[in-house]
Short mmCIF file of C-alpha atoms in Angstrom, two decimals:
data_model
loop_
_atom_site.label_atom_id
_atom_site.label_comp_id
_atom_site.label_asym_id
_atom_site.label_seq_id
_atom_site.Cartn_x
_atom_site.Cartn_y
_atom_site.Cartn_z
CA UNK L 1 94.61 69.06 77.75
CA UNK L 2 91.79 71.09 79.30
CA UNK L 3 90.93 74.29 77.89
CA UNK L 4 92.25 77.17 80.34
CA UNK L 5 89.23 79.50 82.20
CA UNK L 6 89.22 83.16 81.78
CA UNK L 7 89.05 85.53 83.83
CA UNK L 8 88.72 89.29 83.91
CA UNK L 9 88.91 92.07 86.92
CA UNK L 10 87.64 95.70 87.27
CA UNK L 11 88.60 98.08 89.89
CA UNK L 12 86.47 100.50 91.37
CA UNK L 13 88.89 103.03 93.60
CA UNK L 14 92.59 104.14 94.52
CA UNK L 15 95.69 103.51 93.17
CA UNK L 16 96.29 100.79 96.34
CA UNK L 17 93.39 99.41 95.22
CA UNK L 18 95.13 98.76 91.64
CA UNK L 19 98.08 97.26 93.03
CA UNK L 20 95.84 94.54 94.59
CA UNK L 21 93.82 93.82 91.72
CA UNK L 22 96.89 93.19 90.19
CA UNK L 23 98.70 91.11 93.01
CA UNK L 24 95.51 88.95 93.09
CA UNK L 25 95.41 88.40 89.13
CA UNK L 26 98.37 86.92 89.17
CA UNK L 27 98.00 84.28 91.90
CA UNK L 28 94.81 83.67 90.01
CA UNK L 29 97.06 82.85 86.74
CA UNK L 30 99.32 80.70 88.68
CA UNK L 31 95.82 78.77 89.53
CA UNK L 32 95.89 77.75 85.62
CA UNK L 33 93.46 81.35 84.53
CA UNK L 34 94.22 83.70 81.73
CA UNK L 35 93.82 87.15 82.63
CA UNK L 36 91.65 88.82 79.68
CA UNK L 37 89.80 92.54 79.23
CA UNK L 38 86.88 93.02 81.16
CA UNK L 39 85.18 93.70 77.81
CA UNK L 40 85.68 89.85 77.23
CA UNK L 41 83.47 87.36 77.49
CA UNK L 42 84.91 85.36 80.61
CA UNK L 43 84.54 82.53 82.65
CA UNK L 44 84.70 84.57 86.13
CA UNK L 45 84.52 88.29 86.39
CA UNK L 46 86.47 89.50 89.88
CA UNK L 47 85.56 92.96 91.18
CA UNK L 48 87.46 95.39 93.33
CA UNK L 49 85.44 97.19 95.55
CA UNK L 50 85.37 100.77 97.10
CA UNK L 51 84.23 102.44 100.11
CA UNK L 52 85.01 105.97 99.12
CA UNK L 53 83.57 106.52 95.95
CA UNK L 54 79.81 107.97 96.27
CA UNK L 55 77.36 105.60 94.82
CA UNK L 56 79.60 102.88 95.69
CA UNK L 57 76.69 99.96 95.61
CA UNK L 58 75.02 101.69 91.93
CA UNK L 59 78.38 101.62 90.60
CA UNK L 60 78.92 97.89 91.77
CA UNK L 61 75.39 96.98 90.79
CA UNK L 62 76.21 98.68 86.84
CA UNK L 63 79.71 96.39 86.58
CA UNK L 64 77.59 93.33 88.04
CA UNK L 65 75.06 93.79 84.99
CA UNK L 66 77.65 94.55 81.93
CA UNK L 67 79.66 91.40 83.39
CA UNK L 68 76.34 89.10 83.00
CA UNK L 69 75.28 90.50 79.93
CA UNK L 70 78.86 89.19 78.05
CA UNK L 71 78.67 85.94 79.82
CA UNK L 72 75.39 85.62 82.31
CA UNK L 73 76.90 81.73 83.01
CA UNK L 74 79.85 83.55 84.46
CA UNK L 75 80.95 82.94 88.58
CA UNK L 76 80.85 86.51 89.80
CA UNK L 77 83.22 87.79 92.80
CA UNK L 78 83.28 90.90 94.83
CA UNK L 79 86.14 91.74 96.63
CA UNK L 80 87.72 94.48 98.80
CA UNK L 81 86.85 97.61 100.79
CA UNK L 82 82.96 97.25 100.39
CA UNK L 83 83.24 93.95 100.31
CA UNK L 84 84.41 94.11 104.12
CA UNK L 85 81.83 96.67 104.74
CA UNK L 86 78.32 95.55 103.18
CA UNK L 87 78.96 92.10 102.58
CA UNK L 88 75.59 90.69 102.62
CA UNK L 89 74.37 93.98 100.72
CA UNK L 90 76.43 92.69 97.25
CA UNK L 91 76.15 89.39 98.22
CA UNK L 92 71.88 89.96 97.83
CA UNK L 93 72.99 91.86 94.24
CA UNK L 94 71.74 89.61 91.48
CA UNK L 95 74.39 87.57 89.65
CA UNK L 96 76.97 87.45 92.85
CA UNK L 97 78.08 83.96 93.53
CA UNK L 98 81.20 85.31 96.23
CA UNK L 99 81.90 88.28 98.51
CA UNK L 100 85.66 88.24 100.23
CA UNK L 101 86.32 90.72 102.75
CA UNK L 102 89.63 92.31 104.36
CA UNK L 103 91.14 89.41 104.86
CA UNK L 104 90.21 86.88 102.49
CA UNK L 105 90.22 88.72 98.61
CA UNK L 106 93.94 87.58 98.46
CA UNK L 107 92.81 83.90 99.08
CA UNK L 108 90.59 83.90 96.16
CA UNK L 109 92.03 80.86 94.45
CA UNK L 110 90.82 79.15 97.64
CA UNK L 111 86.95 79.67 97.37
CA UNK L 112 86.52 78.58 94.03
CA UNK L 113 85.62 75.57 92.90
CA UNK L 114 83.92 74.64 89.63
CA UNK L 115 82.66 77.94 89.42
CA UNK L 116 79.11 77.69 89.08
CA UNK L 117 77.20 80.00 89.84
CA UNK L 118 75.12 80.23 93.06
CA UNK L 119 71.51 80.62 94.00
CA UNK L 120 72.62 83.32 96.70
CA UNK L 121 76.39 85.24 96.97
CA UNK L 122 78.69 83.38 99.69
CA UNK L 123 80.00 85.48 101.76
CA UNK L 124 83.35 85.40 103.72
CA UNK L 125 84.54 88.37 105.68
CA UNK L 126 86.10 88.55 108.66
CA UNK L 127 85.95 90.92 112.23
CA UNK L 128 88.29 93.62 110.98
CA UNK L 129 90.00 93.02 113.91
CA UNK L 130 91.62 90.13 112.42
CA UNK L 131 92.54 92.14 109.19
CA UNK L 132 96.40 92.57 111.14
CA UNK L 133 98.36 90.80 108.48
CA UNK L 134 100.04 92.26 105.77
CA UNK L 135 99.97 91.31 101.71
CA UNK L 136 102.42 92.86 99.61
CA UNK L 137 101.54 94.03 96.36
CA UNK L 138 101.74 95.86 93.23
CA UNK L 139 100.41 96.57 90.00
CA UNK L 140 102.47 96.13 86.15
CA UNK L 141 99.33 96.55 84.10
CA UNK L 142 100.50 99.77 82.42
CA UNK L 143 104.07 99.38 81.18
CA UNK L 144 105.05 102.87 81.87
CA UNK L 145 104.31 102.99 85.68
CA UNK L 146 103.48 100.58 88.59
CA UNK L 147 101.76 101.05 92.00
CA UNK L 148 103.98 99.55 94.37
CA UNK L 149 101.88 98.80 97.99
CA UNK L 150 104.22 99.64 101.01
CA UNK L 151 101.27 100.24 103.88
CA UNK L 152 97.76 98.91 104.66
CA UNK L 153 95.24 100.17 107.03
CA UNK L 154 94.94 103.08 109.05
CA UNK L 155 94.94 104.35 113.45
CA UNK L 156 93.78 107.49 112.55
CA UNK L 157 90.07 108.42 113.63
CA UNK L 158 89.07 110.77 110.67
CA UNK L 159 85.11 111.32 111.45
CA UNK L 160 83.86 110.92 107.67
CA UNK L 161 85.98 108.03 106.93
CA UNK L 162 85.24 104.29 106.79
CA UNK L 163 89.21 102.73 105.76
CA UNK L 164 89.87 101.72 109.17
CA UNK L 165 86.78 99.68 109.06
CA UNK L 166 87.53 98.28 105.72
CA UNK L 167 91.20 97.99 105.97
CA UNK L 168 92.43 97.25 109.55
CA UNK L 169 95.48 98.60 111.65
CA UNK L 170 97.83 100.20 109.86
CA UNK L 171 100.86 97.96 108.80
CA UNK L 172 103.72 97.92 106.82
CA UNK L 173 105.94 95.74 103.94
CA UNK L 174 109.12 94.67 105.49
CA UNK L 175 111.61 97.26 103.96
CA UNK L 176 113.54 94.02 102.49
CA UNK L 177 110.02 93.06 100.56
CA UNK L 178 109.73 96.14 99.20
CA UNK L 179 113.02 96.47 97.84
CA UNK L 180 112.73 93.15 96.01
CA UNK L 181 109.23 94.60 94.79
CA UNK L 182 110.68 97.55 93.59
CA UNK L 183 113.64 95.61 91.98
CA UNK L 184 111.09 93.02 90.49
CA UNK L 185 109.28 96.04 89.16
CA UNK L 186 112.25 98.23 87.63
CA UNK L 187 113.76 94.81 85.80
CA UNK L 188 110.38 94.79 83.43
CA UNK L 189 111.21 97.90 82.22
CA UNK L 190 108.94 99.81 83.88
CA UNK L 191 110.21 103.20 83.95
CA UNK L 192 108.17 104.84 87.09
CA UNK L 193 106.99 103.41 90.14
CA UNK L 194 104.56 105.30 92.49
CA UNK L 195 104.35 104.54 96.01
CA UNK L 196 100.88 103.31 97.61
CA UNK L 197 98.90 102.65 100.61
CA UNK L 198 96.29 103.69 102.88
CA UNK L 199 98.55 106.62 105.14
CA UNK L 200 102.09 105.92 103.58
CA UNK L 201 103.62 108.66 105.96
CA UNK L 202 102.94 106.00 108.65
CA UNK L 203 105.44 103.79 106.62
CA UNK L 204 107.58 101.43 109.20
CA UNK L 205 104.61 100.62 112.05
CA UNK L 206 103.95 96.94 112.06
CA UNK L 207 106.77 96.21 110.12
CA UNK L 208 106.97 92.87 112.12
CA UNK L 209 103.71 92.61 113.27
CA UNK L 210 103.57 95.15 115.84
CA UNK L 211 103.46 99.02 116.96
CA UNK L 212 106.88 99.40 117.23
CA UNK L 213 107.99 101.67 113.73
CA UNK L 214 111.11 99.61 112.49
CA UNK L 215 111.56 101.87 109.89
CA UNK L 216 110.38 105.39 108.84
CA UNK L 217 109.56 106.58 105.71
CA UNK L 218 112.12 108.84 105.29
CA UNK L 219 114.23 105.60 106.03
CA UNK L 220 111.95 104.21 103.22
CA UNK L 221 112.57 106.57 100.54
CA UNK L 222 116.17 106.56 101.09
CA UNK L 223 116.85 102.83 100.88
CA UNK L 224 114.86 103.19 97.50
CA UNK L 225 116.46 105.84 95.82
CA UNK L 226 119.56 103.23 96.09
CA UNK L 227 117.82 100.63 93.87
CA UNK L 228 119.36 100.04 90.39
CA UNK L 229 117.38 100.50 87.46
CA UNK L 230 114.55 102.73 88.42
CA UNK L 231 114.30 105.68 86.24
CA UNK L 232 111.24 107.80 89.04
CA UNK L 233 109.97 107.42 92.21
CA UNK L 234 106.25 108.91 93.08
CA UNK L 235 105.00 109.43 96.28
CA UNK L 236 101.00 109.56 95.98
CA UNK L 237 99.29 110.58 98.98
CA UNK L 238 100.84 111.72 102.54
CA UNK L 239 99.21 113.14 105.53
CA UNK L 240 100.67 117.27 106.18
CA UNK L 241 101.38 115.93 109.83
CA UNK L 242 103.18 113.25 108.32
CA UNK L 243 105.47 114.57 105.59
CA UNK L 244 108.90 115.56 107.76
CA UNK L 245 111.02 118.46 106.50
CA UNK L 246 113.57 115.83 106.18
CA UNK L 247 111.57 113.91 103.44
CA UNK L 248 110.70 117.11 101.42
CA UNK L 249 114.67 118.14 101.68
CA UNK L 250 115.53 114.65 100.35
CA UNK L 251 113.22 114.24 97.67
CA UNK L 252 114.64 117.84 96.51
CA UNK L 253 118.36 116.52 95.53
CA UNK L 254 117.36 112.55 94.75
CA UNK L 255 118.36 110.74 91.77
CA UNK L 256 115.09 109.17 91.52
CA UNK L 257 112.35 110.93 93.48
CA UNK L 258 110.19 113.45 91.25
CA UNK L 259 109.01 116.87 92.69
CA UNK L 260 105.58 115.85 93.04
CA UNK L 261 103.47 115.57 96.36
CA UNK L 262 99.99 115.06 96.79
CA UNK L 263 98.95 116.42 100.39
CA UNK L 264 95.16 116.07 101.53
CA UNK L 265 93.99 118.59 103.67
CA UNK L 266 90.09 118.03 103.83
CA UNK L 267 89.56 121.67 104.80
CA UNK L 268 90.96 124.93 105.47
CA UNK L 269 89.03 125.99 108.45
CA UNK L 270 90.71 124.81 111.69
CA UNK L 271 87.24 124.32 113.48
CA UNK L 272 86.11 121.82 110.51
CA UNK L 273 89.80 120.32 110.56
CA UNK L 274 88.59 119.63 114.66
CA UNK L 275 85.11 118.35 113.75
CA UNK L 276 86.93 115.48 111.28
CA UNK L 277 89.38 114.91 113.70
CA UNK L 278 92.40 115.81 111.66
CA UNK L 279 95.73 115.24 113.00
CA UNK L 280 97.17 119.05 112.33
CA UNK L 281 95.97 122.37 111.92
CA UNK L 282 95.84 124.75 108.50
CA UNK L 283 99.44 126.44 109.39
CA UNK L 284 101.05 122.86 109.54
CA UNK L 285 99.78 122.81 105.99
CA UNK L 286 101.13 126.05 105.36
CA UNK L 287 104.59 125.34 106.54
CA UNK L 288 104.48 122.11 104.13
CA UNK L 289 104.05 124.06 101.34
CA UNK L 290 105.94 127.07 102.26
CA UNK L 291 109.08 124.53 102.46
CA UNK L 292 108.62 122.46 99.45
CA UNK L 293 108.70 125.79 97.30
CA UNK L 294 111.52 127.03 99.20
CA UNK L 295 113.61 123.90 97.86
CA UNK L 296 111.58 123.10 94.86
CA UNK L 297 109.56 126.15 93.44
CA UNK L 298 109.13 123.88 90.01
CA UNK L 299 107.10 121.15 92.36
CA UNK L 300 103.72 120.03 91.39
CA UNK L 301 101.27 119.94 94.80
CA UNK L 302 97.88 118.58 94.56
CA UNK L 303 95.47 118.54 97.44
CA UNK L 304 92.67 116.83 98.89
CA UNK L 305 89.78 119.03 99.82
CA UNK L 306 86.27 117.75 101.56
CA UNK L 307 83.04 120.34 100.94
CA UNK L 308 80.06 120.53 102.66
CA UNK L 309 80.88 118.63 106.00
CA UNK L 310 78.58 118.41 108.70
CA UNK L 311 78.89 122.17 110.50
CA UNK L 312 80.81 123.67 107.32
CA UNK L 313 78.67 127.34 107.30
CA UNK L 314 79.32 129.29 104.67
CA UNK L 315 81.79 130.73 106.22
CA UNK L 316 83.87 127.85 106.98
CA UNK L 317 83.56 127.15 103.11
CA UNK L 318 84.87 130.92 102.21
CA UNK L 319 87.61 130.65 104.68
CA UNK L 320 88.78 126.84 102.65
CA UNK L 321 88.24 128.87 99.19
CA UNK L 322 90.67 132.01 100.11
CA UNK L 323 92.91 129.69 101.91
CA UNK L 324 93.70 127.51 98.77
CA UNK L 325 93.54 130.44 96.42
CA UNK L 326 95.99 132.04 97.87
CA UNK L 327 98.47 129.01 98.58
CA UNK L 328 100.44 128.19 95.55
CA UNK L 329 99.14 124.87 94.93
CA UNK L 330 99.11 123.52 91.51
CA UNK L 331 95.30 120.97 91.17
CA UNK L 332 92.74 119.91 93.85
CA UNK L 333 90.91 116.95 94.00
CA UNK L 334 87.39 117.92 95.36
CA UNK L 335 85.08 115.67 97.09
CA UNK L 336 81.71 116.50 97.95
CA UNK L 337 81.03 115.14 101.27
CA UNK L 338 78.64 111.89 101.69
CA UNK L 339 76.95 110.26 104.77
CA UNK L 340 78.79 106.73 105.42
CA UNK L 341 77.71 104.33 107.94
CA UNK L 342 78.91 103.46 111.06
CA UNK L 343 80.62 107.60 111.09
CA UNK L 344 80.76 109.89 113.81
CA UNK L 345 80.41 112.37 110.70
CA UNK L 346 76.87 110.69 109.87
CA UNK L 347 75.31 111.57 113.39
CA UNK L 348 76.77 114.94 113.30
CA UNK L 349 74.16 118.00 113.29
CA UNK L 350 74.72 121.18 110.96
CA UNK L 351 73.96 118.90 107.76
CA UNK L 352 74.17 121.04 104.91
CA UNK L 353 71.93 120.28 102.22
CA UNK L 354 72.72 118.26 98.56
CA UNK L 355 72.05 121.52 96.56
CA UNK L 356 74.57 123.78 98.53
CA UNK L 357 77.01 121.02 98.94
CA UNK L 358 76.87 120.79 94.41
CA UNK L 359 77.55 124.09 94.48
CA UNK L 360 80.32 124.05 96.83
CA UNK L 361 82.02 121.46 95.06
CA UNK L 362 81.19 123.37 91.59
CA UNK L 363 83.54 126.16 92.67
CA UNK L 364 86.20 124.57 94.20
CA UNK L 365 85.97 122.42 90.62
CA UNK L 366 86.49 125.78 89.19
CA UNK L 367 89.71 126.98 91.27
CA UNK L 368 91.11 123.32 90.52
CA UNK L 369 91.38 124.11 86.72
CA UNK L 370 92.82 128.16 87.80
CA UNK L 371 95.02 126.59 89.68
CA UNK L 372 96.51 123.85 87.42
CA UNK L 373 96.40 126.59 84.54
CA UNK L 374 98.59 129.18 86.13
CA UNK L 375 100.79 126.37 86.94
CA UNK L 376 101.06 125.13 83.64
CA UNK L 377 101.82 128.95 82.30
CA UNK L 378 104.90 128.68 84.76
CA UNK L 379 106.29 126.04 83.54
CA UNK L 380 106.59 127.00 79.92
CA UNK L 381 110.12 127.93 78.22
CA UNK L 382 111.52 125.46 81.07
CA UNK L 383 112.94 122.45 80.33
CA UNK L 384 111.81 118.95 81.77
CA UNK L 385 111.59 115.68 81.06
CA UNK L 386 108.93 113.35 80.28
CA UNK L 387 107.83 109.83 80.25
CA UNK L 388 105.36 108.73 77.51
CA UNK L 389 102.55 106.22 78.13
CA UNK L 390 100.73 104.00 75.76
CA UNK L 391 97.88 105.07 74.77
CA UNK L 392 97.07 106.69 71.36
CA UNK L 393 94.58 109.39 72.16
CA UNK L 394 93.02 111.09 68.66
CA UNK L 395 96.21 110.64 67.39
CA UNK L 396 98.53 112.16 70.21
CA UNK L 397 100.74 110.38 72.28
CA UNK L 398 100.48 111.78 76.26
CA UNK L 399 102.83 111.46 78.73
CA UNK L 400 104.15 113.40 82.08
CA UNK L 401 106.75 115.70 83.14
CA UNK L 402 108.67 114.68 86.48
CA UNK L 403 106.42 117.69 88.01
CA UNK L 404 103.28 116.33 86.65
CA UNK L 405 102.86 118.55 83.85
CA UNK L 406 100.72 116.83 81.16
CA UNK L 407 102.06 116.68 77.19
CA UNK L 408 101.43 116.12 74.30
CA UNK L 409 102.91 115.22 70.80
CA UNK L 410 101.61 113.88 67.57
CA UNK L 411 101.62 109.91 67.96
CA UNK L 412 104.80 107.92 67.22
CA UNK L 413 104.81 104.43 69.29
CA UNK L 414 108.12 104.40 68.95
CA UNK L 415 107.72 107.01 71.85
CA UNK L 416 105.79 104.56 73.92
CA UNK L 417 107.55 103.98 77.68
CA UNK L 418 110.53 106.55 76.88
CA UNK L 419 111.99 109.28 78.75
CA UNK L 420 112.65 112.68 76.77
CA UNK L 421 114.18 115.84 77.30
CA UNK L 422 111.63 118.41 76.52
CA UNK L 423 110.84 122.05 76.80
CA UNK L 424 107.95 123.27 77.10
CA UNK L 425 106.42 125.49 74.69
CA UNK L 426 102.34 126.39 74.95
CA UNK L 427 99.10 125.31 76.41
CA UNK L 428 96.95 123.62 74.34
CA UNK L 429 93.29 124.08 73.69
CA UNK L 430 92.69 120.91 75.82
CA UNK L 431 94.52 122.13 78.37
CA UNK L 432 97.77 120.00 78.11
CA UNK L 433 101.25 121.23 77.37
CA UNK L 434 102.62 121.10 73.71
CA UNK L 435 106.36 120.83 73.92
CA UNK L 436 109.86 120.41 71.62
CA UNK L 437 111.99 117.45 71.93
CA UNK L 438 116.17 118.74 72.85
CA UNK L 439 116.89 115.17 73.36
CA UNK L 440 115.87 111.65 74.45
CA UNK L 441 117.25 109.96 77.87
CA UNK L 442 116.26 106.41 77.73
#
């Protein structure tokens, strides 16, 4: 019997980006692989690329390195977002034998053959006009939580932003595929599954291969709120323009849904919201937030937020700073703007320089943790519950409330993938939430 090849993945990115990786493992273990920890020595390393992350080709060069210095026999593929992109740029990186674009990274299985290695990367991406087709997928790495993938691509024309080029047209799961995903999912005993994709609010176009929306994702969430067996429901990301009052009034009486949305809004100066090419303006944001407190003040909203765009003065910055400090928004996720290729953003004039753009981002930083602070301090004395994950952190166990409230409790595995009724007591030194048990749910 021949001895079974190894092979091990890392994934540089999103939470879509997770449920891939995952979706293309295990077609790679039907091929007759074991899946082992990148930290192994391996017979092929498989990497998942990103476009979004700054220092997207250092990063990729770094992972390249540490995979040839555990095995430097091993067949090395790149696959994904800047795979579709720059191609022939980590297909020149030393140790590359493959490079799969859009289209090809979930034919992997296909392009190899006895793995060894090659005197230059091969490279196989396609027009991204061709990327049309849809791939379901999701990710069951963690045991507590999967990414479930319900939407690829993106029509939106967002100045600074290279996903359309990497991903395609937007497009959707068939609402039947998902539902058997979701099902799949919920009968490992998973206990939360969050929603991904590139602009999930655009759920239902493509559905069958073309413009026409089948479904919608209010249509979406509904149909999976009925599936047996799942304990929570996550939305991750969703466009302000895109999140219906209807959604937000749903989510706040489901049996599964948790209060938790994640809204990007990039800026809150209407004039830099026009330069990216945003789809709304700051008082459709407001009214999104205004209406998820009104039917769900214990709701946990995070936000995107760009600094230092192309044209953002000073002013423009101050005007995003008071805007979010006084919204009551619970974290941020900052990111400090960087030049990509092939932008209308790169060409743009008004470019404001590295050191002011650091500085930018150091403050918004700073109103993140405020903001997540005083939101922790009102949710103590409530009561919530919370799922547990694996991982045994300096002898604590973490896990998260339904509204995203991070805990803490001396480690017990018995704890590990459970759901418990908790209040909340006080804020640690490490900024998560100590708490007492009242009793546990499943």
């Amino acid at each position: 019997m021949t001895e079974r090849k190894k092979v091990a993945f890392y994934t540089l990115g999103c939470k879509l980006n997770f449920s891939e990786t995952s979706t293309i493992a295990r077609s790679i273990e039907d091929e007759g692989f074991d899946r082992v920890d990148f930290e192994e020595v391996a017979d092929m390393y498989v990497i998942n690329t990103c476009s979004v992350t700054e220092n997207a080709d250092k990063q990729f060069k770094q992972i390249v390195k540490k995979a040839m210095k555990l095995n430097d026999k091993a067949f090395v593929a790149a696959v994904g977002c800047y795979a579709q992109l720059k191609p022939e740029e980590l297909a020149a990186v030393d140790g590359v034998d493959l490079v799969l674009g859009a289209t090809e990274k979930f034919k992997l299985a296909d392009y190899i053959n006895d793995l060894s290695k090659n005197d230059f990367g091969e490279v196989h991406s396609c027009e991204i006009v061709e990327a049309d087709f849809y791939v379901g997928s999701y990710s069951i790495g963690d045991r507590t939580r999967a990414f479930l993938k319900v939407q690829d691509g993106c029509d939106y024309k967002c100045t600074y932003c290279t996903i359309p080029l990497a991903r395609g047209i937007s497009r959707s799961d068939a609402l039947e595929n998902v539902l058997q995903n979701a099902a799949a999912i919920s009968a490992q005993d998973i206990k939360e599954i969050v929603l991904t994709g590139v602009n999930i609010g655009d759920y239902g176009k493509g559905e069958f291969g073309n413009k026409k929306h089948e479904h919608t994702f209010l249509e979406l969430v509904q149909a999976l709120d009925a599936v047996e067996g799942i304990e929570r429901l996550r939305i991750s990301s969703i466009e302000p323009n895109l999140l219906k009052n209807e959604t937000i009034e749903f989510v706040s009486k489901s049996r599964t849904f948790v209060p938790h949305f994640h809204i990007p809004l990039q800026s809150g100066s209407n004039d830099i919201l026009k330069l990216m090419k945003r789809r709304y303006q700051r008082e459709i944001y407001t009214e999104r937030v205004n209406k998820i407190r009104e039917v769900m003040p214990h709701a946990c909203i995070g936000v995107d937020v760009i600094v230092g765009f192309p044209g953002e003065t000073d002013e423009h910055f101050l005007e995003t700073y008071n805007f979010l400090n006084e919204m009551d928004i619970s974290y941020l996720h900052v990111f400090k703007y960087s030049e990509r290729d092939n932008t209308e953003a790169a060409e743009m004039n008004g470019v404001v320089p590295e050191n002011v753009r650091v500085k930018r981002s150091k403050m918004m930083r700073g109103l993140s943790v405020k903001k997540r602070r005083a939101f922790y301090e009102s949710q103590l004395g409530s009561n919530r519950t919370v799922l547990f994950e694996s991982e045994n952190k300096e002898g604590y166990i973490h896990g998260f409330t339904e509204n995203y409230v991070k805990v803490k409790t001396p480690w017990n595995p018995e704890l590990v993938n459970t759901l418990h009724e908790i209040n909340l007591t006080k804020i640690d030194e490490d900024g998560s939430v100590r708490m007492d048990f009242i009793k546990v749910l499943v």
